[in-house]
Coordinates of C-alpha atoms and ligand atoms in Angstrom, one line a residue:
M70 CA -3.6 -10.0 -17.8
N71 CA -1.6 -12.8 -16.3
Q72 CA -4.3 -15.2 -15.0
K73 CA -2.0 -17.1 -12.6
K74 CA -0.9 -16.2 -9.2
T75 CA 2.7 -17.0 -8.9
R76 CA 2.3 -19.0 -5.7
C77 CA -0.1 -20.0 -2.9
P78 CA 0.8 -20.0 0.8
L79 CA 2.6 -23.1 2.0
K80 CA 2.3 -22.6 5.8
T81 CA -0.3 -21.7 8.3
V82 CA -0.1 -20.1 11.8
D83 CA -2.5 -19.7 14.7
R84 CA -4.1 -16.5 13.5
T85 CA -5.1 -15.2 16.9
Q86 CA -1.6 -15.5 18.2
F87 CA -0.2 -13.9 15.0
R88 CA -2.7 -11.0 15.4
D89 CA -1.6 -10.5 19.1
M90 CA 2.0 -10.5 18.0
C91 CA 1.3 -7.9 15.3
A92 CA -0.6 -5.7 17.8
R93 CA 2.2 -5.9 20.3
F94 CA 4.7 -5.0 17.6
A95 CA 2.6 -2.0 16.4
A96 CA 2.3 -0.7 20.0
A97 CA 6.0 -1.1 20.7
E98 CA 7.5 -0.1 17.4
I99 CA 5.1 2.3 15.7
G100 CA 3.5 4.0 18.7
P101 CA 6.7 5.7 19.8
R102 CA 7.9 6.6 16.3
W103 CA 5.0 7.9 14.1
R104 CA 4.5 11.4 15.6
A105 CA 8.0 12.6 15.0
A106 CA 8.1 11.0 11.6
D107 CA 4.8 12.7 10.7
R108 CA 6.0 16.1 12.0
D109 CA 9.4 16.0 10.3
K110 CA 8.2 14.0 7.1
I111 CA 11.2 11.7 7.6
F112 CA 10.9 8.0 7.4
P113 CA 12.4 6.4 10.5
R114 CA 14.7 3.8 9.0
D115 CA 15.2 2.0 12.3
F116 CA 11.5 1.1 12.1
Y117 CA 12.2 -0.9 9.0
A118 CA 14.9 -2.9 10.8
A119 CA 12.4 -3.6 13.6
C120 CA 9.9 -4.9 11.1
A121 CA 12.4 -7.3 9.6
R122 CA 13.4 -8.6 13.1
A123 CA 9.7 -9.3 13.8
G124 CA 9.3 -11.2 10.5
L125 CA 6.8 -8.6 9.1
I126 CA 8.7 -8.1 5.8
G127 CA 8.1 -10.9 3.3
I128 CA 5.2 -12.6 5.1
T129 CA 4.1 -14.2 1.8
A130 CA 7.7 -14.6 0.5
P131 CA 9.2 -18.1 0.2
E132 CA 11.2 -19.4 3.2
D133 CA 14.4 -20.0 1.1
I134 CA 14.9 -16.2 0.8
G135 CA 13.9 -15.5 4.5
G136 CA 10.2 -15.2 4.0
S137 CA 7.4 -16.8 6.1
D138 CA 5.5 -18.6 3.3
L139 CA 2.2 -17.4 4.8
G140 CA -0.8 -16.1 2.9
A141 CA -2.4 -12.8 2.0
Y142 CA -4.7 -13.4 5.0
E143 CA -1.8 -13.2 7.4
E144 CA -0.3 -10.2 5.5
A145 CA -3.7 -8.5 5.9
I146 CA -3.8 -9.1 9.6
A147 CA -0.4 -7.5 10.0
M148 CA -1.4 -4.5 7.9
E149 CA -4.6 -4.1 9.9
E150 CA -2.9 -4.2 13.2
M151 CA -0.1 -1.8 12.2
S152 CA -2.6 0.6 10.7
K153 CA -4.6 0.8 13.9
V154 CA -1.5 2.6 15.3
N155 CA -0.4 4.4 12.1
P156 CA -1.5 3.7 8.5
N157 CA 1.6 5.4 7.0
L158 CA 4.4 3.4 8.7
A159 CA 2.2 0.4 7.8
V160 CA 2.2 1.3 4.2
S161 CA 6.0 1.5 4.2
V162 CA 5.9 -2.3 4.9
L163 CA 3.4 -2.8 2.2
V164 CA 5.7 -1.1 -0.3
Q165 CA 8.5 -3.5 0.7
N166 CA 6.3 -6.5 0.2
V167 CA 4.9 -5.4 -3.2
A168 CA 8.3 -4.4 -4.6
G169 CA 10.0 -7.4 -3.0
S170 CA 7.5 -9.8 -4.5
I171 CA 8.2 -8.5 -8.0
L172 CA 11.9 -9.3 -7.3
Y173 CA 11.5 -12.8 -6.0
D174 CA 8.5 -13.8 -8.2
Y175 CA 10.0 -12.7 -11.5
G176 CA 13.7 -12.1 -10.8
S177 CA 17.0 -13.9 -11.5
P178 CA 19.0 -15.4 -8.7
E179 CA 20.7 -12.0 -8.2
Q180 CA 17.4 -10.2 -8.0
R181 CA 16.2 -12.8 -5.5
D182 CA 19.3 -11.9 -3.4
I183 CA 18.1 -8.3 -3.4
A184 CA 14.7 -9.6 -2.2
R185 CA 16.5 -11.6 0.5
D186 CA 18.2 -8.3 1.6
V187 CA 14.8 -6.5 1.6
I188 CA 13.3 -9.2 3.9
A189 CA 16.3 -9.1 6.2
G190 CA 15.9 -5.4 6.6
N191 CA 19.2 -4.5 4.8
C192 CA 17.8 -3.0 1.7
L193 CA 14.8 -0.6 1.3
V194 CA 12.9 -0.7 -2.0
A195 CA 10.5 1.6 -3.7
I196 CA 7.8 0.7 -6.3
T197 CA 8.4 3.2 -9.1
V198 CA 5.5 3.2 -11.6
T199 CA 3.5 6.4 -11.5
E200 CA 4.5 9.4 -13.8
P201 CA 3.1 12.9 -14.0
E202 CA 1.0 11.8 -17.1
A203 CA 0.5 8.2 -16.1
G204 CA -1.4 8.0 -12.8
N205 CA -4.3 5.5 -13.0
D206 CA -3.4 5.1 -16.7
V207 CA -0.4 2.9 -16.1
Q208 CA -0.2 1.9 -19.7
N209 CA 0.8 5.5 -20.5
V210 CA 4.2 5.1 -18.8
K211 CA 6.7 7.0 -20.9
T212 CA 10.0 6.3 -19.0
R213 CA 12.3 4.8 -21.7
A214 CA 14.9 2.1 -21.3
R215 CA 17.0 1.6 -24.5
R216 CA 19.6 -1.1 -25.0
D217 CA 23.3 0.0 -25.1
G218 CA 25.6 -3.0 -25.3
D219 CA 25.2 -5.1 -22.2
D220 CA 23.4 -2.3 -20.4
W221 CA 20.2 -0.3 -20.6
I222 CA 20.0 3.5 -20.5
V223 CA 16.9 4.8 -18.6
D224 CA 15.4 8.2 -19.0
G225 CA 12.2 9.6 -17.6
L226 CA 10.4 11.2 -14.6
K227 CA 8.4 9.3 -12.0
S228 CA 6.1 10.9 -9.4
F229 CA 4.6 10.1 -6.0
I230 CA 7.1 7.4 -5.3
T231 CA 6.7 6.4 -1.7
L232 CA 10.2 6.2 0.0
G233 CA 11.8 7.0 -3.4
G234 CA 14.5 9.1 -1.9
D235 CA 15.0 6.9 1.1
S236 CA 15.3 3.7 -0.8
D237 CA 18.3 1.7 -1.9
V238 CA 16.7 0.1 -5.0
L239 CA 14.0 1.6 -7.3
V240 CA 11.9 -1.2 -8.8
T241 CA 11.0 0.8 -11.9
L242 CA 8.6 0.3 -14.8
A243 CA 9.9 1.5 -18.2
Q244 CA 9.1 1.2 -21.9
T245 CA 11.6 -1.1 -23.6
D246 CA 9.7 -1.4 -26.9
T247 CA 7.3 1.5 -27.7
S248 CA 5.9 -0.2 -30.7
R249 CA 4.3 -2.9 -28.4
G250 CA 2.6 -0.4 -26.1
R251 CA 1.8 -1.9 -22.6
H252 CA 3.3 -5.2 -23.8
G253 CA 6.7 -3.5 -24.4
M254 CA 7.2 -2.6 -20.7
Q255 CA 9.6 -4.1 -18.2
F256 CA 10.7 -3.6 -14.6
F257 CA 14.3 -2.8 -13.7
A258 CA 15.9 -3.0 -10.2
I259 CA 17.8 0.3 -10.3
D260 CA 20.3 1.3 -7.7
R261 CA 19.0 4.6 -6.3
R262 CA 22.6 5.9 -6.0
S263 CA 23.3 5.4 -9.7
P264 CA 24.7 8.5 -11.5
G265 CA 21.7 10.3 -13.1
V266 CA 19.1 9.4 -10.5
T267 CA 17.7 12.5 -8.6
C268 CA 15.0 12.4 -6.0
S269 CA 13.0 15.4 -4.6
Q270 CA 10.3 15.1 -2.0
I271 CA 6.7 16.1 -2.9
E272 CA 5.1 17.9 0.0
T273 CA 1.8 16.2 0.8
Y274 CA -0.8 16.5 3.6
V275 CA -0.9 12.7 3.7
N276 CA 1.5 9.7 4.2
R277 CA 4.0 12.0 5.8
P278 CA 6.0 9.4 7.8
A279 CA 6.6 7.5 4.5
P280 CA 7.2 10.5 2.2
T281 CA 6.7 10.5 -1.6
Y282 CA 9.2 11.7 -4.2
R283 CA 9.7 12.8 -7.7
V284 CA 12.4 10.5 -9.2
Q285 CA 14.2 11.7 -12.3
F286 CA 16.3 9.3 -14.4
D287 CA 18.8 11.1 -16.7
N288 CA 20.8 8.7 -18.8
V289 CA 20.9 6.1 -16.0
R290 CA 23.0 3.1 -16.9
V291 CA 21.5 -0.2 -15.7
P292 CA 23.1 -3.6 -16.3
E293 CA 21.1 -6.2 -18.2
R294 CA 21.1 -8.4 -15.1
R295 CA 19.0 -5.8 -13.3
R296 CA 16.1 -6.2 -15.9
L297 CA 13.2 -8.2 -14.5
D298 CA 11.1 -10.7 -16.3
A299 CA 8.0 -8.7 -15.4
G300 CA 6.1 -5.7 -16.9
F301 CA 2.6 -4.3 -17.2
K302 CA 0.6 -7.5 -16.8
E303 CA 2.6 -8.6 -13.8
I304 CA 2.1 -5.3 -12.0
M305 CA -1.6 -5.5 -12.8
T306 CA -1.7 -9.0 -11.3
G307 CA 0.2 -7.8 -8.3
F308 CA -2.3 -5.0 -7.8
N309 CA -4.8 -7.7 -6.6
R310 CA -2.8 -8.6 -3.6
E311 CA -1.8 -5.0 -3.0
R312 CA -5.5 -3.9 -3.0
I313 CA -6.4 -6.5 -0.4
M314 CA -3.6 -5.0 1.8
V315 CA -4.8 -1.5 1.1
A316 CA -8.3 -2.6 2.2
A317 CA -6.7 -4.0 5.4
R318 CA -4.8 -0.8 5.9
W319 CA -8.0 1.3 5.9
L320 CA -9.8 -1.3 8.0
G321 CA -7.3 -0.8 10.8
H322 CA -7.4 3.0 10.4
M323 CA -11.2 3.2 10.5
Q324 CA -11.3 0.9 13.5
A325 CA -8.9 3.3 15.3
A326 CA -11.0 6.3 14.4
L327 CA -14.2 4.5 15.6
N328 CA -12.6 3.5 18.9
W329 CA -11.5 7.0 19.5
A330 CA -14.8 8.6 18.6
R331 CA -16.8 6.1 20.7
D332 CA -14.6 6.8 23.7
Y333 CA -14.9 10.5 23.2
A334 CA -18.7 10.3 22.9
T335 CA -18.9 8.4 26.2
K336 CA -16.7 11.0 28.1
R337 CA -17.6 14.4 26.6
Q338 CA -20.6 16.1 28.2
Q339 CA -22.8 18.9 26.8
F340 CA -26.2 20.0 28.0
G341 CA -25.6 18.1 31.2
R342 CA -25.3 14.7 29.5
L343 CA -22.9 12.6 27.5
I344 CA -22.9 13.6 23.8
G345 CA -23.2 9.9 23.0
A346 CA -26.6 9.9 24.7
N347 CA -27.9 11.9 21.8
Q348 CA -29.4 9.5 19.2
S349 CA -27.8 11.4 16.3
I350 CA -24.3 10.8 17.7
A351 CA -25.0 7.2 18.8
F352 CA -26.5 6.3 15.4
S353 CA -23.6 7.8 13.5
L354 CA -21.3 5.6 15.6
A355 CA -23.5 2.6 15.0
Q356 CA -23.4 3.3 11.3
A357 CA -19.6 3.5 11.5
H358 CA -19.5 0.1 13.2
V359 CA -21.5 -1.3 10.2
D360 CA -18.9 0.2 7.9
V361 CA -16.0 -1.4 9.9
E362 CA -17.6 -4.8 10.1
A363 CA -18.6 -4.9 6.4
T364 CA -15.1 -3.9 5.4
R365 CA -13.6 -6.6 7.7
H366 CA -15.8 -9.4 6.2
L367 CA -15.1 -8.4 2.6
T368 CA -11.4 -7.9 3.1
Y369 CA -10.7 -11.2 4.7
H370 CA -13.1 -13.0 2.3
A371 CA -11.1 -11.6 -0.6
A372 CA -7.8 -12.6 1.2
E373 CA -9.1 -16.2 1.7
R374 CA -10.1 -16.5 -1.9
Y375 CA -6.8 -15.0 -3.1
D376 CA -4.9 -17.6 -1.0
S377 CA -6.9 -20.5 -2.5
D378 CA -6.1 -22.1 -5.8
I379 CA -8.8 -20.0 -7.5
P380 CA -7.3 -18.2 -10.6
V381 CA -6.6 -14.6 -10.0
K382 CA -9.1 -13.5 -12.7
D383 CA -11.8 -15.0 -10.5
V384 CA -10.9 -13.0 -7.4
I385 CA -10.9 -9.5 -9.1
L386 CA -14.5 -8.9 -8.2
D387 CA -13.9 -9.8 -4.5
V388 CA -10.7 -7.7 -4.4
S389 CA -12.2 -4.6 -6.0
T390 CA -15.4 -4.8 -4.0
A391 CA -13.4 -5.0 -0.7
K392 CA -11.0 -2.2 -1.8
L393 CA -13.8 0.1 -2.9
L394 CA -15.8 -0.3 0.3
A395 CA -12.7 0.1 2.5
T396 CA -11.7 3.3 0.8
Q397 CA -15.2 4.8 0.9
A398 CA -15.9 3.6 4.5
V399 CA -12.6 5.0 5.9
V400 CA -13.6 8.5 4.6
R401 CA -17.1 8.3 6.2
V402 CA -15.8 6.9 9.5
T403 CA -13.0 9.4 10.0
Q404 CA -15.4 12.3 9.0
T405 CA -17.8 11.0 11.7
A406 CA -14.9 10.9 14.2
L407 CA -13.9 14.5 13.2
H408 CA -17.5 15.7 13.6
I409 CA -17.9 14.1 17.0
G410 CA -14.7 15.9 18.1
G411 CA -16.4 19.3 17.5
G412 CA -14.0 22.3 17.8
W413 CA -11.5 20.2 19.7
G414 CA -11.4 17.7 16.9
L415 CA -9.8 20.4 14.8
T416 CA -7.0 21.0 17.2
E417 CA -3.7 19.1 17.5
E418 CA -4.7 18.2 21.0
L419 CA -7.0 15.4 19.7
P420 CA -6.2 12.8 17.0
A421 CA -9.5 13.4 15.0
M422 CA -8.1 15.7 12.3
R423 CA -5.0 13.6 11.7
L424 CA -7.2 10.5 11.3
A425 CA -9.4 12.3 8.8
L426 CA -6.4 13.8 6.9
D427 CA -4.6 10.4 6.6
A428 CA -7.8 8.9 5.2
M429 CA -7.9 11.4 2.3
V430 CA -5.5 9.4 0.3
A431 CA -7.7 6.3 0.4
P432 CA -9.9 7.2 -2.7
V433 CA -6.8 7.8 -4.8
T434 CA -4.0 5.2 -4.7
V435 CA -3.6 1.7 -6.1
G436 CA -6.6 2.3 -8.4
S437 CA -9.0 5.1 -7.5
W438 CA -12.7 4.7 -6.6
E439 CA -13.6 5.0 -10.3
I440 CA -11.1 2.4 -11.3
Q441 CA -12.5 -0.1 -8.8
L442 CA -16.1 0.7 -10.0
R443 CA -14.9 0.1 -13.5
A444 CA -13.4 -3.3 -12.5
I445 CA -16.5 -4.3 -10.6
A446 CA -18.8 -3.3 -13.5
R447 CA -16.6 -5.3 -16.0
E448 CA -16.7 -8.3 -13.7
M449 CA -20.5 -7.9 -13.6
G450 CA -20.5 -8.3 -17.4
L451 CA -21.1 -4.7 -18.3
P452 CA -19.5 -3.4 -21.4
C453 CA -17.6 -0.7 -19.5
N454 CA -14.4 1.0 -20.7
Ligands
LIG1749 C1 0.6 9.5 -1.0 C2 0.8 8.8 -2.3 C3 1.7 7.7 -2.4 C4 1.9 7.1 -3.6 N1 2.8 6.1 -3.7 C5 3.2 5.5 -4.9 C6 4.2 4.6 -5.1 O1 4.9 4.2 -4.1 N2 4.5 4.2 -6.4 C7 3.9 4.6 -7.4 O2 4.2 4.2 -8.5 N3 2.8 5.5 -7.3 C8 2.4 5.9 -6.1 N4 1.4 6.8 -6.0 C9 0.7 7.2 -7.1 C10 -0.8 6.8 -7.1 O3 -0.9 5.5 -7.4 C11 -1.4 7.8 -8.1 O4 -1.6 9.0 -7.5 C12 -2.7 7.3 -8.6 O5 -2.4 6.3 -9.5 C13 -3.5 8.4 -9.2 O6 -2.9 9.1 -10.2 P1 -3.1 10.6 -10.5 O7 -2.9 11.4 -9.3 O8 -2.3 10.9 -11.7 O9 -4.6 10.7 -10.8 P2 -5.4 10.6 -12.3 O10 -5.1 9.2 -12.8 O11 -5.0 11.8 -13.1 O12 -6.9 10.7 -11.8 C14 -7.5 11.9 -11.5 C15 -9.0 11.7 -11.3 O13 -9.6 11.2 -12.5 C16 -10.2 9.9 -12.3 N5 -10.0 9.0 -13.4 C17 -8.9 8.7 -14.1 N6 -9.1 7.8 -15.0 C18 -10.5 7.6 -15.0 C19 -11.4 6.7 -15.8 N7 -10.9 5.9 -16.8 N8 -12.7 6.7 -15.5 C20 -13.2 7.5 -14.5 N9 -12.4 8.3 -13.7 C21 -11.1 8.3 -14.0 C22 -9.5 9.3 -11.0 O14 -10.4 8.4 -10.4 C23 -9.3 10.6 -10.2 O15 -10.4 11.0 -9.5 C24 1.2 7.5 -4.7 C25 0.2 8.5 -4.7 C26 0.1 9.2 -3.5 C27 -0.9 10.4 -3.4

């Protein structure tokens, strides 16, 4: 694994003001859009332009390509605040930041220009790694890129690509030298409209405002200048920052679920008293509060360490611990909210079921629960494969 982060934040902001700005943005730009996007499973492209105007794409990117040169800490604040309103439109921003950073951290001047367009809101990118037989096991990627003169020819099938069919550029991991296994992989910035690229939506119960796609590459010709100087070890390094953002995403989501459930428990009456007056309900909300606060501390602790000059290998334990807790806690807290909603919680008249459904993806993506446990065990010195 690459033991170096490519860069540390150069600037700072007043974090309270920054959080307020993000919260106002989320209320104004996510609040009115997410329900229709969720119902129709169509990503609202104008949301992306609004994010770019607010400076929320490329928070950690360098200023010379339009970024803000801030840290993972500020990126996590933005993710948390957006996710309080909707975690799925928030994740569409996360995808831009992850794919964008591969372009500017490892790309040529032309690829940095693509990253500049991403940050300006003129180009939508998708991170194109997973395959039907390569989920958590990224080193099993089978998509092939073979040299043909000045170009590469790409063949393969990718699955679960968030915004795949909506994107302009697919930042795609492919095998360039099968004899070298995971060391023989490289990323390519592939124009989604290239001949031979086909995208078809996968119907999911989750992430519907930012849909996922199968992406088929059939003899797709990609110029050498679209090959990135990054492969398996760089995506593994990048997962550390992405996992902090995933933790922040679920922190915002569980806070929203807890706020809703607490309000419901202090309004809904049964047996002549508020349901929140029953100790069992009150205690379950108190327990949810503990989950939220523990996640908050671990997430921002991991972000702070990530932003410092500590080598990335020494923050893996912090990152995986935060990510595991966040993804476990969000399931518990949203199930608590659903239970407190009773029968009405199962209807479309209350948000409880949508909150619980959206949380179901938490245990799965960007390294499942088991993959985080494996990382934690290894960092603890256990001989765990
Ligand atoms: C909504 C959504 C959006 C996504 N967006 C993207 C995207 O934009 N780009 C992209 O490239 N991918 C994306 N993914 C893919 C996501 O990262 C994969 O789904 C994930 O890696 C899991 O892969 P899998 O479904 O093949 O599960 P598998 O890897 O088959 O895992 C199945 C089960 O086995 C367990 N397991 C696997 N290996 C081990 C092990 N060694 N030890 C113990 N247990 C193990 C897992 O924890 C899991 O419980 C997305 C997925 C979803 C659902």
